[in-house]
XYZ file of C-alpha atoms in Angstrom:
670
model
C 34.063 -23.981 -23.437
C 37.276 -22.215 -24.902
C 40.217 -24.276 -25.016
C 41.978 -22.272 -22.540
C 39.295 -22.657 -20.251
C 39.385 -26.368 -20.299
C 43.217 -26.542 -20.600
C 43.765 -24.330 -17.114
C 40.821 -26.318 -15.659
C 42.231 -29.381 -16.356
C 45.659 -28.912 -14.907
C 44.692 -27.127 -11.680
C 41.076 -28.979 -10.576
C 39.078 -31.589 -12.013
C 41.075 -34.378 -13.827
C 44.316 -34.640 -12.449
C 45.232 -38.059 -13.003
C 47.251 -39.695 -10.068
C 50.093 -40.474 -12.373
C 50.432 -36.993 -13.458
C 50.310 -35.811 -9.770
C 52.916 -38.340 -8.732
C 55.572 -37.711 -11.115
C 55.153 -33.829 -10.068
C 55.424 -35.168 -6.724
C 58.525 -37.274 -7.000
C 60.358 -34.235 -8.088
C 58.833 -31.957 -5.186
C 59.962 -34.779 -2.932
C 64.015 -34.010 -3.233
C 63.966 -30.267 -2.274
C 61.834 -27.221 -1.773
C 63.815 -25.438 -4.696
C 62.852 -28.212 -7.038
C 59.196 -27.734 -5.952
C 59.092 -23.918 -6.801
C 60.880 -25.135 -10.200
C 58.312 -27.553 -11.234
C 55.509 -25.517 -10.144
C 56.860 -22.700 -12.136
C 57.350 -24.762 -14.839
C 53.890 -25.996 -14.949
C 52.225 -22.095 -14.744
C 54.786 -21.532 -17.830
C 52.981 -24.758 -19.501
C 49.677 -23.722 -18.705
C 50.136 -20.137 -19.348
C 51.629 -21.007 -23.013
C 49.062 -23.399 -23.715
C 46.349 -20.786 -22.702
C 47.895 -18.243 -25.043
C 47.716 -20.395 -27.826
C 44.449 -21.788 -27.380
C 43.062 -18.023 -27.045
C 45.077 -16.918 -30.435
C 43.109 -19.363 -32.215
C 39.921 -18.197 -31.101
C 40.946 -14.610 -31.847
C 41.685 -15.562 -35.170
C 38.293 -17.288 -35.782
C 36.512 -14.589 -34.119
C 33.521 -13.046 -35.986
C 34.240 -9.213 -36.767
C 30.618 -8.529 -37.366
C 29.411 -9.107 -33.780
C 31.772 -6.456 -32.773
C 30.340 -3.812 -35.121
C 26.624 -4.667 -34.016
C 27.472 -4.244 -30.495
C 29.040 -1.144 -31.190
C 26.375 0.256 -33.093
C 23.439 -0.680 -30.510
C 25.782 0.980 -27.906
C 24.062 4.210 -29.008
C 20.556 2.801 -28.585
C 21.229 1.395 -25.413
C 22.913 4.543 -24.017
C 19.851 6.731 -25.221
C 17.431 4.281 -23.671
C 19.625 4.649 -20.667
C 19.242 8.381 -20.265
C 15.138 7.595 -20.919
C 15.203 5.422 -17.960
C 17.343 7.899 -16.115
C 14.698 10.762 -16.241
C 11.755 8.670 -16.169
C 12.711 6.899 -12.705
C 12.038 9.992 -10.250
C 8.184 9.587 -11.566
C 7.987 6.032 -10.745
C 10.322 5.364 -7.690
C 10.252 7.190 -4.180
C 13.604 9.199 -3.532
C 16.431 7.901 -1.257
C 14.570 7.298 1.847
C 12.356 4.217 0.326
C 11.324 0.393 1.475
C 13.259 -2.591 1.011
C 16.705 -1.352 1.819
C 16.845 1.216 -0.493
C 15.940 -1.334 -3.710
C 13.410 0.972 -4.742
C 15.060 4.050 -4.792
C 15.171 6.251 -7.471
C 18.744 7.462 -6.162
C 20.000 4.111 -6.020
C 18.949 3.163 -9.611
C 19.959 6.453 -11.080
C 23.650 6.405 -9.615
C 23.750 2.546 -11.635
C 22.393 3.690 -14.551
C 24.745 6.467 -14.728
C 27.801 4.414 -13.733
C 26.343 1.950 -16.510
C 26.295 4.662 -19.188
C 30.012 5.761 -18.202
C 30.964 2.249 -19.222
C 29.368 2.233 -22.409
C 30.880 5.595 -23.304
C 34.532 5.363 -22.031
C 37.127 2.997 -23.832
C 37.047 -0.897 -23.438
C 40.538 -0.636 -22.958
C 39.831 1.340 -19.639
C 37.948 -1.563 -18.048
C 39.436 -5.127 -18.814
C 37.824 -7.194 -16.460
C 34.483 -8.594 -15.699
C 32.922 -7.495 -12.417
C 31.966 -10.798 -10.539
C 30.177 -10.383 -6.916
C 30.034 -13.146 -4.651
C 27.542 -12.895 -1.765
C 26.125 -15.219 0.909
C 22.725 -15.200 2.111
C 23.774 -15.404 5.382
C 26.769 -15.875 7.913
C 26.135 -19.778 7.187
C 25.724 -19.675 3.463
C 29.681 -20.636 2.885
C 30.403 -18.137 0.376
C 33.887 -17.747 2.611
C 34.990 -21.383 1.935
C 33.584 -20.918 -1.579
C 36.131 -18.170 -2.471
C 38.818 -19.991 -0.436
C 38.468 -23.275 -2.394
C 38.043 -21.308 -5.629
C 41.586 -19.291 -5.304
C 43.446 -21.501 -3.261
C 46.913 -23.158 -4.789
C 47.865 -26.235 -3.047
C 51.132 -26.037 -4.667
C 52.230 -22.544 -3.857
C 55.587 -22.125 -1.488
C 54.489 -18.465 -0.600
C 53.233 -18.856 2.888
C 51.756 -15.523 3.060
C 49.322 -16.748 0.195
C 47.376 -19.159 2.201
C 47.418 -16.866 5.557
C 45.862 -13.808 3.972
C 43.414 -15.661 1.628
C 41.873 -17.613 4.516
C 42.273 -14.596 7.216
C 41.164 -12.170 4.999
C 38.109 -10.983 6.592
C 39.842 -10.156 9.819
C 39.084 -6.503 10.237
C 37.012 -6.504 7.340
C 33.440 -5.056 7.815
C 31.382 -4.837 4.238
C 32.751 -6.276 1.183
C 36.278 -7.432 -0.109
C 37.287 -6.552 -3.497
C 39.755 -9.637 -4.792
C 42.032 -8.768 -8.033
C 44.658 -10.795 -9.600
C 48.165 -9.645 -9.250
C 51.837 -11.056 -8.874
C 52.057 -10.840 -5.353
C 49.755 -11.566 -2.564
C 48.558 -8.194 -0.380
C 45.488 -6.730 1.457
C 45.293 -3.494 1.718
C 41.762 -0.989 2.328
C 39.373 -3.591 1.471
C 41.302 -5.120 -1.810
C 43.112 -8.255 -1.736
C 45.627 -8.709 -4.697
C 46.273 -12.128 -5.166
C 47.999 -14.387 -7.931
C 45.458 -16.804 -7.990
C 44.827 -18.620 -11.626
C 41.192 -19.032 -11.093
C 40.787 -15.400 -11.622
C 43.159 -15.646 -14.985
C 41.481 -18.361 -16.712
C 39.182 -16.461 -19.275
C 40.049 -14.403 -21.646
C 39.899 -11.385 -19.319
C 40.469 -10.830 -15.844
C 37.940 -11.184 -13.231
C 37.417 -9.311 -10.227
C 35.754 -10.617 -7.281
C 33.565 -8.710 -4.889
C 32.690 -10.978 -2.050
C 30.061 -9.782 0.536
C 29.677 -11.472 3.682
C 26.149 -11.624 4.115
C 22.859 -9.964 2.481
C 22.735 -7.553 5.118
C 26.144 -6.589 6.134
C 26.021 -2.960 5.071
C 23.593 -0.343 4.380
C 25.460 0.313 1.130
C 25.060 -3.470 -0.141
C 22.311 -3.291 -2.716
C 24.312 -1.041 -4.678
C 27.348 -3.061 -4.481
C 25.353 -6.374 -5.234
C 23.989 -4.810 -8.126
C 26.962 -3.371 -10.316
C 28.397 -6.638 -10.961
C 28.123 -8.376 -14.452
C 27.629 -11.400 -12.728
C 25.867 -12.240 -9.007
C 26.996 -15.611 -7.520
C 24.532 -15.663 -4.919
C 24.901 -18.701 -2.072
C 22.373 -20.104 0.402
C 22.591 -22.750 2.835
C 19.180 -24.534 2.600
C 19.368 -25.660 6.267
C 19.599 -22.301 7.404
C 17.450 -20.278 4.775
C 14.223 -21.781 3.733
C 12.999 -20.715 0.320
C 10.235 -18.513 1.269
C 12.380 -16.559 3.538
C 15.100 -16.331 0.907
C 12.313 -14.931 -1.671
C 11.433 -12.697 0.827
C 14.835 -11.087 1.418
C 16.362 -11.529 -1.979
C 13.552 -11.539 -4.533
C 15.449 -8.273 -6.338
C 18.419 -10.620 -6.889
C 16.762 -13.852 -7.949
C 14.857 -11.882 -10.582
C 18.216 -10.889 -12.756
C 19.322 -13.383 -15.367
C 22.757 -12.698 -14.687
C 22.546 -14.415 -10.987
C 23.709 -17.877 -10.213
C 21.965 -19.165 -7.085
C 24.133 -21.613 -5.367
C 22.991 -24.125 -2.750
C 25.624 -24.953 -0.197
C 24.160 -28.810 0.165
C 26.408 -32.061 0.885
C 23.486 -33.781 -1.483
C 21.248 -31.902 -3.137
C 19.435 -34.206 -5.996
C 18.071 -32.848 -9.349
C 14.479 -33.254 -7.989
C 15.251 -31.077 -5.349
C 16.670 -28.257 -7.844
C 13.907 -29.181 -9.945
C 11.195 -28.585 -7.123
C 13.413 -25.343 -5.594
C 13.443 -23.623 -9.889
C 9.224 -23.956 -9.413
C 9.286 -22.560 -5.996
C 11.225 -19.460 -7.073
C 9.533 -19.574 -10.333
C 5.943 -19.123 -8.614
C 7.127 -16.128 -6.692
C 8.515 -14.907 -10.330
C 12.158 -15.413 -9.362
C 13.835 -17.033 -12.202
C 17.786 -16.764 -11.889
C 19.821 -17.742 -14.273
C 21.180 -20.705 -13.101
C 20.679 -22.606 -10.044
C 23.656 -24.985 -8.838
C 24.255 -27.226 -5.988
C 28.009 -27.149 -4.471
C 29.654 -28.076 -1.730
C 32.074 -25.641 -0.909
C 33.588 -27.337 2.522
C 34.078 -30.364 1.103
C 36.172 -28.547 -2.037
C 37.936 -26.620 0.579
C 38.929 -29.627 2.709
C 40.249 -31.393 -0.348
C 42.426 -28.306 -0.998
C 43.579 -28.445 2.111
C 44.319 -32.020 2.708
C 45.875 -32.203 -0.778
C 48.237 -29.002 0.432
C 48.631 -30.724 4.165
C 50.425 -33.555 2.257
C 51.027 -33.302 -1.490
C 53.221 -36.249 -1.463
C 50.949 -38.816 -0.562
C 48.795 -40.813 -3.438
C 46.209 -41.059 -1.118
C 46.020 -37.189 -0.284
C 46.008 -37.342 -3.994
C 43.464 -39.479 -4.564
C 41.163 -37.957 -1.988
C 41.533 -34.501 -3.502
C 40.410 -35.949 -6.885
C 36.928 -37.549 -5.322
C 36.309 -34.762 -2.870
C 36.743 -32.120 -5.303
C 35.059 -33.596 -8.038
C 32.441 -34.592 -5.557
C 31.541 -31.254 -4.445
C 30.790 -29.711 -7.969
C 32.540 -26.832 -7.255
C 34.334 -27.085 -11.060
C 30.384 -26.190 -12.615
C 30.432 -22.967 -11.177
C 33.522 -22.292 -13.846
C 31.461 -23.755 -16.260
C 28.450 -21.873 -15.421
C 30.345 -18.601 -14.958
C 31.766 -18.649 -18.513
C 28.305 -19.231 -20.353
C 27.006 -16.177 -18.180
C 30.318 -14.414 -19.866
C 29.433 -15.172 -23.121
C 32.793 -17.143 -23.187
C 31.036 -20.312 -24.914
C 31.241 -18.082 -28.236
C 34.466 -17.269 -30.084
C 35.361 -13.531 -29.877
C 37.830 -11.149 -29.311
C 38.497 -10.139 -25.786
C 37.414 -6.591 -26.271
C 34.252 -7.688 -28.410
C 33.546 -10.052 -25.732
C 33.530 -7.517 -22.782
C 31.963 -5.016 -25.105
C 29.336 -7.660 -25.390
C 29.287 -8.057 -21.356
C 28.779 -4.329 -20.784
C 26.090 -4.169 -23.251
C 24.472 -7.121 -21.382
C 24.790 -5.655 -18.063
C 23.381 -2.131 -19.240
C 20.072 -4.144 -20.620
C 19.987 -6.406 -17.380
C 20.572 -3.020 -15.328
C 17.686 -1.098 -16.816
C 15.223 -4.176 -17.001
C 15.899 -4.519 -13.279
C 15.119 -0.600 -12.848
C 12.227 -0.730 -14.814
C 10.838 -3.709 -12.712
C 11.638 -2.042 -9.763
C 9.507 0.756 -11.353
C 6.549 -1.718 -12.310
C 6.757 -3.039 -8.461
C 6.505 0.321 -6.933
C 3.657 1.271 -9.702
C 1.721 -1.558 -8.747
C 2.376 -0.522 -4.741
C 0.880 2.647 -5.818
C -1.740 1.186 -7.316
C -2.337 -0.748 -4.140
C -2.151 2.132 -2.198
C -4.806 3.847 -4.329
C -6.702 1.081 -4.013
C -6.782 0.870 -0.039
C -7.308 4.988 -0.223
C -10.600 4.399 -2.120
C -11.581 0.903 0.313
C -10.570 3.206 3.141
C -13.002 5.920 2.015
C -15.600 3.862 1.425
C -15.139 2.179 4.430
C -15.799 5.760 6.020
C -19.026 6.019 3.695
C -20.363 2.519 5.376
C -19.570 3.622 8.786
C -21.624 6.804 7.814
C -24.597 4.941 6.408
C -24.405 2.284 9.351
C -24.791 5.391 11.490
C -27.947 6.593 9.384
C -29.804 3.225 9.342
C -29.133 2.717 12.813
C -30.038 6.185 14.203
C -32.947 6.228 11.792
C -34.238 2.934 14.243
C -33.074 4.442 17.303
C -34.461 8.057 16.705
C -37.622 7.591 14.650
C -38.776 4.245 16.021
C -37.235 3.584 19.209
C -37.928 7.629 20.554
C -41.743 6.291 19.302
C -43.100 9.456 17.380
C -46.349 8.083 16.733
C -47.190 6.664 20.200
C -46.003 10.504 21.237
C -48.228 12.108 18.524
C -51.274 9.836 19.748
C -50.850 10.209 23.178
C -50.470 14.204 22.730
C -53.930 14.039 20.804
C -55.659 12.179 23.058
C -54.347 14.746 25.952
C -55.477 17.932 23.697
C -58.964 15.887 23.038
C -59.612 16.145 26.703
C -58.697 19.547 27.170
C -60.843 20.659 24.160
C -63.796 18.352 25.241
C -63.567 19.772 29.105
C -63.756 23.244 27.431
C -67.941 22.703 26.742
C -69.652 25.588 25.477
C -71.221 26.771 28.426
C -67.861 26.714 30.575
C -66.206 28.416 27.436
C -68.238 31.191 27.694
C -67.074 32.229 30.960
C -63.558 32.349 30.041
C -63.777 33.232 26.505
C -60.509 35.130 26.643
C -58.496 32.482 28.136
C -59.180 30.128 25.421
C -55.581 30.964 23.729
C -53.494 30.619 26.790
C -55.378 27.663 27.969
C -55.109 25.723 24.929
C -51.483 27.073 24.596
C -50.647 26.060 27.978
C -52.029 22.153 27.026
C -49.723 22.328 24.053
C -46.932 23.196 26.146
C -47.769 20.383 28.930
C -48.654 17.421 26.665
C -48.259 18.193 23.021
C -44.896 15.722 22.205
C -43.204 16.687 25.485
C -42.031 13.431 26.320
C -40.830 12.763 22.785
C -39.037 16.213 23.153
C -37.081 14.751 26.104
C -36.622 11.331 24.618
C -35.415 13.386 21.453
C -32.665 15.177 23.812
C -31.426 11.967 25.042
C -30.839 10.738 21.908
C -28.963 13.968 20.720
C -26.570 12.903 23.683
C -26.160 9.564 21.591
C -25.356 11.015 18.430
C -22.928 13.634 19.958
C -20.824 10.004 21.047
C -21.514 8.647 17.683
C -19.720 11.975 16.101
C -17.063 11.940 18.223
C -16.480 8.046 17.115
C -16.392 8.924 13.669
C -14.754 11.954 13.624
C -11.625 9.841 15.586
C -11.917 6.924 13.187
C -11.424 9.528 10.425
C -8.294 10.921 11.736
C -6.609 7.906 12.516
C -7.731 6.492 9.314
C -6.049 9.257 7.244
C -2.713 8.839 9.627
C -2.741 5.224 8.824
C -2.272 6.306 4.821
C 0.749 6.421 3.340
C 2.710 9.480 2.987
C 1.803 9.951 -0.553
C -1.862 10.917 0.388
C -0.886 12.629 3.475
C -2.595 16.452 2.649
C -2.167 19.114 4.943
C -5.183 21.055 3.355
C -7.062 18.477 3.573
C -6.312 17.877 7.271
C -6.623 21.539 8.003
C -10.093 21.713 6.352
C -11.038 18.862 8.507
C -9.846 20.067 11.798
C -11.678 23.639 10.550
C -15.348 21.448 10.353
C -14.652 20.147 14.229
C -13.897 23.976 15.603
C -16.512 25.731 13.546
C -20.224 26.622 15.406
C -22.159 24.371 13.364
C -20.327 21.441 14.655
C -21.258 20.598 18.150
C -24.659 19.352 18.644
C -26.967 21.327 21.092
C -30.117 19.698 23.175
C -32.198 21.336 20.402
C -31.074 20.043 17.575
C -33.463 17.179 17.070
C -36.134 18.988 18.853
C -36.625 22.108 16.545
C -39.316 21.052 14.734
C -41.197 20.286 17.773
C -41.053 23.506 18.639
C -41.836 25.232 15.400
C -44.770 22.681 14.980
C -45.706 23.350 18.415
C -45.415 27.355 17.446
C -47.467 26.634 14.429
C -49.915 25.183 16.523
C -49.993 28.105 19.112
C -49.954 31.327 16.411
C -52.174 29.933 13.936
C -54.569 26.854 15.060
C -55.270 28.057 18.468
C -55.284 31.770 17.379
C -58.233 30.818 15.190
C -59.946 28.592 17.690
C -59.696 31.726 20.206
C -61.321 33.778 17.303
C -63.658 31.333 16.676
C -64.890 31.131 20.214
C -65.104 34.768 20.744
C -67.033 34.862 17.394
C -69.625 32.081 18.877
C -70.075 33.737 21.819
C -71.006 37.032 20.351
C -73.142 35.098 18.271
C -74.921 33.597 20.928
C -75.526 37.129 22.695
C -76.235 38.483 19.729
C -78.688 36.205 18.971
C -80.287 35.961 22.512
C -80.594 39.979 22.313
C -82.176 39.666 18.646
C -84.634 37.139 20.136
C -85.544 39.548 23.131
C -85.570 42.041 20.212
C -88.330 40.485 18.194
C -90.798 39.580 20.921
C -90.507 43.507 22.370
C -91.277 44.287 18.751
C -94.130 41.922 18.022
C -95.577 42.780 21.864
C -95.373 46.202 21.753
C -94.661 47.013 18.276
C -98.523 48.498 17.819
C -97.985 51.358 20.243
C -94.303 52.139 19.468
C -94.596 52.607 15.545
C -98.039 52.618 15.205
C -97.912 50.367 12.033
C -100.542 47.683 13.123
C -101.979 46.019 15.982
C -99.894 44.067 18.302
C -99.552 40.330 18.896
C -100.151 38.695 21.980
C -97.644 38.021 24.409
C -97.497 34.463 24.122
C -96.661 34.964 20.695
C -94.221 37.321 20.967
C -92.240 35.390 23.717
C -92.296 32.477 21.696
C -90.748 34.099 18.959
C -88.145 35.819 20.945
C -87.422 32.415 22.498
C -86.904 30.754 19.198
C -84.932 33.161 18.375
C -82.565 32.947 21.028
C -82.756 29.087 21.186
C -81.397 29.009 17.534
C -78.355 31.394 17.993
C -77.559 29.230 20.882
C -77.369 26.337 18.965
C -75.552 27.837 16.173
C -72.714 29.099 18.579
C -72.557 25.412 20.218
C -72.471 24.113 16.447
C -69.853 26.736 15.891
C -67.712 25.623 18.546
C -67.803 22.078 18.319
C -66.714 22.449 14.647
C -63.923 24.770 15.692
C -62.502 22.494 18.276
C -62.891 19.487 15.519
C -60.933 21.710 13.045
C -58.347 22.167 15.838
C -57.892 18.372 16.183
C -57.506 17.666 12.488
C -55.298 20.449 12.253
C -53.248 19.165 15.094
C -53.121 15.724 13.381
C -51.717 17.035 10.133
C -49.393 19.092 11.785
C -48.709 15.794 13.853
C -47.936 14.318 10.251
C -45.649 16.944 9.517
C -43.817 16.664 12.425
C -42.879 13.337 11.560
C -41.363 14.279 7.885
C -39.412 17.463 9.565
C -38.094 14.706 12.120
C -36.734 12.547 9.656
C -35.337 15.891 7.700
C -34.063 17.059 10.532
C -32.442 13.880 11.419
C -30.516 13.181 8.306
C -29.513 17.122 8.068
C -27.965 16.906 11.553
C -26.193 13.129 10.441
C -24.778 15.040 7.418
C -23.718 18.588 8.521
C -22.773 17.171 12.206
C -22.156 13.765 12.971
C -21.100 12.911 9.483
C -19.720 15.835 8.086
C -15.619 14.895 9.139
C -16.224 11.590 7.791
C -18.250 13.017 4.671
C -15.302 15.341 3.968
C -12.642 13.064 4.172
C -14.445 10.798 1.892
C -14.924 13.384 -0.885
C -10.975 14.562 -0.026
C -9.499 11.126 -0.364
C -11.711 10.048 -3.600
C -10.426 13.274 -5.075
C -6.764 12.946 -4.183
C -6.699 9.024 -5.168
C -8.366 10.100 -8.473
C -5.513 12.808 -9.044
C -2.933 9.634 -7.856
C -4.625 7.358 -10.423
C -4.280 9.512 -13.632
C -0.697 10.269 -12.318
C -0.007 6.213 -12.008
C -1.867 5.508 -15.383
C 0.538 7.936 -17.207
C 3.656 6.482 -15.641
C 2.558 3.138 -16.408
C 2.045 3.867 -19.866
C 5.647 5.004 -20.140
C 6.643 2.063 -18.317
C 5.462 -0.333 -20.562
C 6.452 1.765 -23.569
C 10.267 1.544 -22.293
C 9.936 -2.363 -21.116
C 8.809 -3.080 -24.850
C 11.984 -0.501 -25.913
C 13.791 -3.089 -24.098
C 12.533 -5.966 -24.897
C 13.170 -4.763 -29.002
C 17.226 -4.420 -27.852
C 17.494 -7.750 -26.162
C 15.946 -9.128 -29.114
C 17.927 -7.365 -31.526
C 21.552 -7.851 -29.822
C 23.284 -10.269 -31.403
C 23.933 -13.467 -29.187
């Protein structure tokens, strides 16, 4: 700790002996004027010792530190510009989640201000910015600031009144600066508090009442060179604290102050491990009791002449551990190393710039990680759509091809048609030979797969319900995706599919193969059967007439042609009858073979029908039932693939910039 800091801290807060206080207070008992004189003399003495201490620090400072900081300023500024140009690629715009923490606008503004500070002369910014914020209204930030800035020996009545009532009519945050006189104007508290002047440069305090007190709070919190974040463990548990303030607790310039009356080192170690497990590593974790410190100051202010009050002040102020905050703050600001004031301020500005860049890149990395998770969710959603379609395929195969009873329907149809054909014996067929085509075709329409056709019409209605469910599920899943994956082109394409003429399922969607195969049997197989029937009839009658001709030839051939002697009548009749019977036998056999061929052809057509039904079902699922989810599946995979390629490029650039920041931090003089 610098000698000036030790001197001022020695006088104001920590190791005041009862003897010193009794000597001063004996003078203060005489008159109010004497109290003012002693107070002014003590301040003059402290200021003189502070000046001498820091003068010696300046004489022994290392000038090379300022030169190295100045040389690295250009590198930091160049990297700031690179990161500022990179942020819109990795972060959303102003409208973002997490209270705007992952907003490119927020980080661009912060980095722009940091760059302006680096480029401006050091004399333009001669104070260190310290932000104090409470996790909630019970954190104790008000008491902590009051205990730090209160002066128990002041004779200015407005000092304590304005300090303790500074939050009246204030809503967002309060800026506290050192000034010779006390005033509160437009959210700025000017106060002659010695705590603000104990370092080589003045401290500018920004006090925020609670973490969620104002929409512009994130920028206010992140602008400080040091952030003192105050939490009451009784009102804010660690998981909730991490959830609400993770972006703050990940910054190395954050001091986490736990306002607890008794917190052991073991408890602090446990809290530190809990924070580290959530990737939260603040610069320092302290346990302070600001209420006890404020009560100590108030008790001394109420009765400054009482040795008992002085003793209680010493015990309570030391027991509150509030003096540790000044030591930790000095370490955060780099004041434990000697150096000139401007060099220290330059180092603070450079360190703040590096922290802001690291935080911006961390927010970018978190956004990239969330984008990758969103892409994974899109791929998962697309896979779910595909799984739903595959489930529908498996279910419909079972319901349509198995439960509909295709094999049984074909078997029954074959039996019915066999019965019809068997009823058409040759003798019956002869008298209805011209009606064979219509008779068999009519039987086909009545018996062949008629029940199967009705069952498939019923299954078509179920498929229409499945189609509506899949389409609704697809649009619901698209609506649940993040805005980055909302594609008007894809949505319009899907809606066009739902309104296309081929989208709707009709009653004959699944029955077309039956109708086609029935038409095939009618136009080809039945026609051939009809032709064979006619041929057998013609052959039979031709044979009979031929037999008559043979008999006549044998009986009357001598007289008719005068070629030779005629045969006997019995022989002629026998030969003619043989020819006639042979022709009839041939006709009956040909008809039976024609009917068997028709049955065989019908069986082959039935096997083809099963293949056609399966292909038609698959085509109906692909072109009708699942056309919307499958189009959404392909569209989402295409969108996610493009996003994946862009995210990979962004992530590569992000890793490169993180390495550059780490290189600057490593090269930066400590």
